[in-house]
Amino acid sequence: MHASDFIYTTYIHVIQGTVAIVTSDGRMIVGTLKGFDQTINLILDESHERVFSSSQGVEQVVLGLYIVRGDNVAVIGEIDEETDSALDLGNIRAEPLNSVVH
């Protein structure tokens, strides 16, 4: 199995689902996965960035239709929408993520 085949079979079931992406520069972007290609370039719709702070709640910055370059993806995961909607993001405090060090 080629790497591109593995990527396709791993993520095809998540199309139209909600995903969270952590980028190599430490950003967290959440949105509906609309598509991807063999280099993991991702197309998200209805997306927003979650900006973490140790002194105030999580800020959500609306991005809308958004493309994340594959070489900037550190982690991608499927979001359970029911669990995610139950989170009180205004009361969550966390240090912002650091950039990935190569």
PDB file of N, CA, C and O in Angstrom, residues 62-88:
ATOM      1  N   VAL A  62     -13.293  33.336  13.999  1.00  0.00           N
ATOM      2  CA  VAL A  62     -13.947  32.747  12.826  1.00  0.00           C
ATOM      3  C   VAL A  62     -13.039  32.869  11.605  1.00  0.00           C
ATOM      4  O   VAL A  62     -12.512  33.946  11.314  1.00  0.00           O
ATOM      5  N   LEU A  63     -12.849  31.742  10.901  1.00  0.00           N
ATOM      6  CA  LEU A  63     -12.035  31.700   9.695  1.00  0.00           C
ATOM      7  C   LEU A  63     -12.861  31.401   8.453  1.00  0.00           C
ATOM      8  O   LEU A  63     -12.468  31.756   7.357  1.00  0.00           O
ATOM      9  N   GLY A  64     -13.988  30.691   8.614  1.00  0.00           N
ATOM     10  CA  GLY A  64     -14.826  30.333   7.471  1.00  0.00           C
ATOM     11  C   GLY A  64     -14.205  29.216   6.653  1.00  0.00           C
ATOM     12  O   GLY A  64     -13.670  28.252   7.199  1.00  0.00           O
ATOM     13  N   LEU A  65     -14.248  29.352   5.317  1.00  0.00           N
ATOM     14  CA  LEU A  65     -13.629  28.375   4.428  1.00  0.00           C
ATOM     15  C   LEU A  65     -12.123  28.579   4.504  1.00  0.00           C
ATOM     16  O   LEU A  65     -11.625  29.691   4.308  1.00  0.00           O
ATOM     17  N   TYR A  66     -11.373  27.512   4.804  1.00  0.00           N
ATOM     18  CA  TYR A  66      -9.956  27.668   5.136  1.00  0.00           C
ATOM     19  C   TYR A  66      -9.163  26.489   4.597  1.00  0.00           C
ATOM     20  O   TYR A  66      -9.626  25.347   4.645  1.00  0.00           O
ATOM     21  N   ILE A  67      -7.972  26.762   4.092  1.00  0.00           N
ATOM     22  CA  ILE A  67      -7.074  25.713   3.600  1.00  0.00           C
ATOM     23  C   ILE A  67      -5.846  25.675   4.491  1.00  0.00           C
ATOM     24  O   ILE A  67      -5.237  26.709   4.770  1.00  0.00           O
ATOM     25  N   VAL A  68      -5.490  24.476   4.952  1.00  0.00           N
ATOM     26  CA  VAL A  68      -4.282  24.277   5.744  1.00  0.00           C
ATOM     27  C   VAL A  68      -3.315  23.465   4.888  1.00  0.00           C
ATOM     28  O   VAL A  68      -3.652  22.370   4.440  1.00  0.00           O
ATOM     29  N   ARG A  69      -2.135  24.017   4.653  1.00  0.00           N
ATOM     30  CA  ARG A  69      -1.122  23.294   3.873  1.00  0.00           C
ATOM     31  C   ARG A  69      -0.663  22.054   4.626  1.00  0.00           C
ATOM     32  O   ARG A  69      -0.468  22.089   5.848  1.00  0.00           O
ATOM     33  N   GLY A  70      -0.484  20.979   3.916  1.00  0.00           N
ATOM     34  CA  GLY A  70      -0.098  19.713   4.525  1.00  0.00           C
ATOM     35  C   GLY A  70       1.186  19.767   5.312  1.00  0.00           C
ATOM     36  O   GLY A  70       1.311  19.113   6.346  1.00  0.00           O
ATOM     37  N   ASP A  71       2.157  20.561   4.852  1.00  0.00           N
ATOM     38  CA  ASP A  71       3.425  20.624   5.582  1.00  0.00           C
ATOM     39  C   ASP A  71       3.320  21.432   6.871  1.00  0.00           C
ATOM     40  O   ASP A  71       4.263  21.505   7.640  1.00  0.00           O
ATOM     41  N   ASN A  72       2.145  22.008   7.130  1.00  0.00           N
ATOM     42  CA  ASN A  72       1.914  22.758   8.358  1.00  0.00           C
ATOM     43  C   ASN A  72       1.054  21.971   9.355  1.00  0.00           C
ATOM     44  O   ASN A  72       0.763  22.450  10.438  1.00  0.00           O
ATOM     45  N   VAL A  73       0.620  20.760   9.000  1.00  0.00           N
ATOM     46  CA  VAL A  73      -0.224  19.945   9.875  1.00  0.00           C
ATOM     47  C   VAL A  73       0.666  19.116  10.801  1.00  0.00           C
ATOM     48  O   VAL A  73       1.488  18.321  10.348  1.00  0.00           O
ATOM     49  N   ALA A  74       0.509  19.321  12.119  1.00  0.00           N
ATOM     50  CA  ALA A  74       1.236  18.512  13.099  1.00  0.00           C
ATOM     51  C   ALA A  74       0.371  17.348  13.567  1.00  0.00           C
ATOM     52  O   ALA A  74       0.834  16.216  13.659  1.00  0.00           O
ATOM     53  N   VAL A  75      -0.930  17.636  13.857  1.00  0.00           N
ATOM     54  CA  VAL A  75      -1.861  16.620  14.358  1.00  0.00           C
ATOM     55  C   VAL A  75      -3.237  16.910  13.775  1.00  0.00           C
ATOM     56  O   VAL A  75      -3.649  18.066  13.668  1.00  0.00           O
ATOM     57  N   ILE A  76      -3.943  15.856  13.412  1.00  0.00           N
ATOM     58  CA  ILE A  76      -5.345  15.993  12.995  1.00  0.00           C
ATOM     59  C   ILE A  76      -6.145  14.923  13.718  1.00  0.00           C
ATOM     60  O   ILE A  76      -5.688  13.787  13.867  1.00  0.00           O
ATOM     61  N   GLY A  77      -7.315  15.303  14.210  1.00  0.00           N
ATOM     62  CA  GLY A  77      -8.157  14.344  14.909  1.00  0.00           C
ATOM     63  C   GLY A  77      -9.628  14.651  14.718  1.00  0.00           C
ATOM     64  O   GLY A  77     -10.014  15.803  14.528  1.00  0.00           O
ATOM     65  N   GLU A  78     -10.433  13.611  14.763  1.00  0.00           N
ATOM     66  CA  GLU A  78     -11.882  13.759  14.637  1.00  0.00           C
ATOM     67  C   GLU A  78     -12.458  14.253  15.960  1.00  0.00           C
ATOM     68  O   GLU A  78     -12.051  13.809  17.033  1.00  0.00           O
ATOM     69  N   ILE A  79     -13.408  15.166  15.879  1.00  0.00           N
ATOM     70  CA  ILE A  79     -14.048  15.747  17.061  1.00  0.00           C
ATOM     71  C   ILE A  79     -15.412  15.099  17.269  1.00  0.00           C
ATOM     72  O   ILE A  79     -16.191  14.973  16.318  1.00  0.00           O
ATOM     73  N   ASP A  80     -15.711  14.706  18.494  1.00  0.00           N
ATOM     74  CA  ASP A  80     -17.056  14.263  18.859  1.00  0.00           C
ATOM     75  C   ASP A  80     -17.862  15.538  19.088  1.00  0.00           C
ATOM     76  O   ASP A  80     -17.634  16.263  20.058  1.00  0.00           O
ATOM     77  N   GLU A  81     -18.777  15.833  18.181  1.00  0.00           N
ATOM     78  CA  GLU A  81     -19.499  17.106  18.215  1.00  0.00           C
ATOM     79  C   GLU A  81     -20.329  17.280  19.480  1.00  0.00           C
ATOM     80  O   GLU A  81     -20.441  18.381  20.014  1.00  0.00           O
ATOM     81  N   GLU A  82     -20.912  16.206  19.995  1.00  0.00           N
ATOM     82  CA  GLU A  82     -21.721  16.287  21.215  1.00  0.00           C
ATOM     83  C   GLU A  82     -20.853  16.673  22.415  1.00  0.00           C
ATOM     84  O   GLU A  82     -21.198  17.564  23.192  1.00  0.00           O
ATOM     85  N   THR A  83     -19.712  16.018  22.540  1.00  0.00           N
ATOM     86  CA  THR A  83     -18.790  16.330  23.636  1.00  0.00           C
ATOM     87  C   THR A  83     -18.243  17.739  23.488  1.00  0.00           C
ATOM     88  O   THR A  83     -18.168  18.497  24.455  1.00  0.00           O
ATOM     89  N   ASP A  84     -17.878  18.107  22.271  1.00  0.00           N
ATOM     90  CA  ASP A  84     -17.303  19.429  22.016  1.00  0.00           C
ATOM     91  C   ASP A  84     -18.292  20.547  22.329  1.00  0.00           C
ATOM     92  O   ASP A  84     -17.931  21.559  22.928  1.00  0.00           O
ATOM     93  N   SER A  85     -19.554  20.360  21.965  1.00  0.00           N
ATOM     94  CA  SER A  85     -20.556  21.399  22.219  1.00  0.00           C
ATOM     95  C   SER A  85     -20.873  21.545  23.706  1.00  0.00           C
ATOM     96  O   SER A  85     -21.359  22.581  24.142  1.00  0.00           O
ATOM     97  N   ALA A  86     -20.576  20.516  24.496  1.00  0.00           N
ATOM     98  CA  ALA A  86     -20.824  20.578  25.939  1.00  0.00           C
ATOM     99  C   ALA A  86     -19.704  21.300  26.691  1.00  0.00           C
ATOM    100  O   ALA A  86     -19.867  21.632  27.866  1.00  0.00           O
ATOM    101  N   LEU A  87     -18.578  21.551  26.020  1.00  0.00           N
ATOM    102  CA  LEU A  87     -17.456  22.237  26.672  1.00  0.00           C
ATOM    103  C   LEU A  87     -17.805  23.702  26.925  1.00  0.00           C
ATOM    104  O   LEU A  87     -18.387  24.361  26.072  1.00  0.00           O
ATOM    105  N   ASP A  88     -17.421  24.194  28.087  1.00  0.00           N
ATOM    106  CA  ASP A  88     -17.581  25.613  28.408  1.00  0.00           C
ATOM    107  C   ASP A  88     -16.241  26.287  28.117  1.00  0.00           C
ATOM    108  O   ASP A  88     -15.413  26.466  29.005  1.00  0.00           O
TER     109      ASP A  88
END
